[in-house]
mmCIF file of C-alpha atoms in Angstrom:
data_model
loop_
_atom_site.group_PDB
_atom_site.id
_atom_site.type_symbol
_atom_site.label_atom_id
_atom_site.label_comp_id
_atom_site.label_asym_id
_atom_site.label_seq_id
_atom_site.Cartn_x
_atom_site.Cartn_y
_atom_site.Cartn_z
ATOM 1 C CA UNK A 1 12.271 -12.391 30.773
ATOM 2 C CA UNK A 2 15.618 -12.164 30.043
ATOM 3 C CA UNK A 3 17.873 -9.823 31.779
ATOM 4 C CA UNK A 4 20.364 -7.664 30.629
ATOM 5 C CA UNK A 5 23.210 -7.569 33.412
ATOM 6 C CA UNK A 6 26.098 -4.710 33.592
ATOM 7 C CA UNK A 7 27.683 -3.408 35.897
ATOM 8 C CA UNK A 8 26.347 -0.670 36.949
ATOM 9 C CA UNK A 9 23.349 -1.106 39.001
ATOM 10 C CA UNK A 10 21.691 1.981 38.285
ATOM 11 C CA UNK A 11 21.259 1.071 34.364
ATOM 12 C CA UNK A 12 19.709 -2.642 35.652
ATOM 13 C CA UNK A 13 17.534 -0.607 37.364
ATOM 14 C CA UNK A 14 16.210 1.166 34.109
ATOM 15 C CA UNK A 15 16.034 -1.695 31.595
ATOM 16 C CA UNK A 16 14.340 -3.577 34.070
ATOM 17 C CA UNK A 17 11.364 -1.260 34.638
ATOM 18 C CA UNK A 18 11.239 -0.588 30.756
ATOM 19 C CA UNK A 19 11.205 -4.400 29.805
ATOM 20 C CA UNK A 20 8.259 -4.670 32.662
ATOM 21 C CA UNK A 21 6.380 -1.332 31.345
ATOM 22 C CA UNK A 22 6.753 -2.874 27.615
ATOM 23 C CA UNK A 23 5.704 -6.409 28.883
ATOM 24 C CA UNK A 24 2.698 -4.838 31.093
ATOM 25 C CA UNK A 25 1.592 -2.740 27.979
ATOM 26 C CA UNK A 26 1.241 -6.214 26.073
ATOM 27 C CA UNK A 27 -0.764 -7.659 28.734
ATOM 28 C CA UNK A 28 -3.108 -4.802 28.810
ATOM 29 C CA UNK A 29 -3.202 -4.686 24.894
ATOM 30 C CA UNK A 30 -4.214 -8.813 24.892
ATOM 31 C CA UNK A 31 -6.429 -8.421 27.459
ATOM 32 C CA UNK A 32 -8.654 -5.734 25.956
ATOM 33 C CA UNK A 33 -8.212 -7.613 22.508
ATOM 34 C CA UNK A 34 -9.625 -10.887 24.302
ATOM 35 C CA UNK A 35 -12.387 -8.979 26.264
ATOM 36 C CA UNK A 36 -13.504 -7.721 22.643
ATOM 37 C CA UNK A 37 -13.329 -10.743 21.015
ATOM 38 C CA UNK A 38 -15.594 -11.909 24.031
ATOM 39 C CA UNK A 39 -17.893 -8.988 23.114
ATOM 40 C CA UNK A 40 -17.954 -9.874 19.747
ATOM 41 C CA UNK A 41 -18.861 -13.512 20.415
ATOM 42 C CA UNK A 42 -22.250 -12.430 22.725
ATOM 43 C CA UNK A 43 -23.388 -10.290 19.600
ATOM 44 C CA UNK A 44 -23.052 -13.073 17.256
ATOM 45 C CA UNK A 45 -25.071 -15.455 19.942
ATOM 46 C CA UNK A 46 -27.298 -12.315 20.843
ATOM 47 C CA UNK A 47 -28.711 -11.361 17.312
ATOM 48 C CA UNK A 48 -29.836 -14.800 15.870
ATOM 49 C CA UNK A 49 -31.827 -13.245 12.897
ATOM 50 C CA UNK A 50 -29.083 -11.475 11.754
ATOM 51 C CA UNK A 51 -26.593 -14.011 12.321
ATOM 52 C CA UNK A 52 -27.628 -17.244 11.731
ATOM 53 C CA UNK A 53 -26.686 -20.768 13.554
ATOM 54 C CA UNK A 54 -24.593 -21.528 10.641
ATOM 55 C CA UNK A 55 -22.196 -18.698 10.643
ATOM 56 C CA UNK A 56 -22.500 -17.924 14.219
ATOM 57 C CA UNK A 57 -21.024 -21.494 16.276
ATOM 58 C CA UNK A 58 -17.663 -21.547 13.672
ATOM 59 C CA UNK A 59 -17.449 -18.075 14.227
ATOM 60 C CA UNK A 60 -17.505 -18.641 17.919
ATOM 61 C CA UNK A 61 -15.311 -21.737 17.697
ATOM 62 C CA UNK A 62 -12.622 -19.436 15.560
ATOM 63 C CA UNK A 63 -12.707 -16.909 18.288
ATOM 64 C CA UNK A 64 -11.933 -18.978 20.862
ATOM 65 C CA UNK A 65 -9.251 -20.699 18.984
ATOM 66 C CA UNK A 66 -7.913 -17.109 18.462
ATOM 67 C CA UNK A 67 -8.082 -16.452 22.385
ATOM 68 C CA UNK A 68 -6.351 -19.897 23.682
ATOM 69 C CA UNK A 69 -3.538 -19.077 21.684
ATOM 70 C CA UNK A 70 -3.507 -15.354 23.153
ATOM 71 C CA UNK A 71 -3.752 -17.084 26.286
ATOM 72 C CA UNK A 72 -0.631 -19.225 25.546
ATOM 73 C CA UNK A 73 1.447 -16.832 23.867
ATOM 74 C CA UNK A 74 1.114 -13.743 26.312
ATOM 75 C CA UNK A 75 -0.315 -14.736 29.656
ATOM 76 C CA UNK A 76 1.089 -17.898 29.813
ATOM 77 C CA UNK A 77 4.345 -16.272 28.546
ATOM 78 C CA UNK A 78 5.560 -18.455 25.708
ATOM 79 C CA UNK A 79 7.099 -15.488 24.033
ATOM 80 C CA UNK A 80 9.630 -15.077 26.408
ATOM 81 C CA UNK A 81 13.064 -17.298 25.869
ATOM 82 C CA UNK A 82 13.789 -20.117 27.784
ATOM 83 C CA UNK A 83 10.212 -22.118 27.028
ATOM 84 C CA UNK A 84 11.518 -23.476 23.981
ATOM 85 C CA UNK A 85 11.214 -26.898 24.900
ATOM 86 C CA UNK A 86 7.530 -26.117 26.791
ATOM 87 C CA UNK A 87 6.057 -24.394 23.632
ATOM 88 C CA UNK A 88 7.238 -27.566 21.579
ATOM 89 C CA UNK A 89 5.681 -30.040 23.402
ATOM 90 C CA UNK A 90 2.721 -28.011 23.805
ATOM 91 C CA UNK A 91 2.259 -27.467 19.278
ATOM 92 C CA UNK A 92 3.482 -30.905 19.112
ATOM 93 C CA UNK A 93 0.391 -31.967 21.125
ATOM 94 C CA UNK A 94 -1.729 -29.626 19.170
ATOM 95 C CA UNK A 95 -0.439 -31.229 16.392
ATOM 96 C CA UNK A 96 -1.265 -34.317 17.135
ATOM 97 C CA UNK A 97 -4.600 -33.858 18.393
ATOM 98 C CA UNK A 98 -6.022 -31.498 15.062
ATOM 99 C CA UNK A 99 -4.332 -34.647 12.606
ATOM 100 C CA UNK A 100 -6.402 -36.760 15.589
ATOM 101 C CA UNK A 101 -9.863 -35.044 15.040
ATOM 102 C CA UNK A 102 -9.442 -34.759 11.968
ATOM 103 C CA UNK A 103 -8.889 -38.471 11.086
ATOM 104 C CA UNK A 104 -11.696 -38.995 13.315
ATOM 105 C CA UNK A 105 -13.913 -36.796 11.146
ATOM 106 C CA UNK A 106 -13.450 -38.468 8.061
ATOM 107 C CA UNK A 107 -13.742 -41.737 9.077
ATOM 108 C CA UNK A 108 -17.154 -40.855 10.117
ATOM 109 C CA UNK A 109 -18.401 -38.586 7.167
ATOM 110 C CA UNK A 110 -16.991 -41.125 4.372
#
């Protein structure tokens, strides 16, 4: 977190608990997103007449693909500057391994 220095002490003081209340708030908001998304996944698994095999595991593997990158981005704090280099490496390798699995899959399926 970046932090916004003056000279008067008093004024750190406040921007520092704001930027902390505003980052906490995220955290909660993620958290409760990923919890749902978690909820959401056990109904899908739970119901298998109304959600079939076919719909339900790439549903599941979309919402876990939605929570790693909620992982990442918020607890894992790639939003905040300074992890520049850390968040490239870490797409790059994404990158690499998608283009990886993917060649893989149509090597075997031609």
């Amino acid at each position: 977190m970046a932090v916004k220095q003056t000279n008067n002490s008093k004024v750190d003081l406040v921007y520092r608990k704001r930027k902390s209340a505003e980052e906490m708030r995220h955290q909660v908001i993620t958290f409760a997103l990923m919890i749902f998304l978690t909820l959401v996944a056990f109904v899908a698994v739970a119901y298998p007449k109304t959600f079939s095999p076919i719909f339900s595991v790439p549903f599941i593997l979309l919402l876990a693909v939605v929570q790693v990158i909620f992982q990442l981005y918020y607890f894992m704090h790639m939003s905040h500057k300074g992890h520049e280099a850390a968040s490239f490496f870490l797409y790059s390798g994404l990158l690499i391994g998608l283009i990886t699995i993917l060649a893989f899959m149509t090597i075997v399926w031609i």
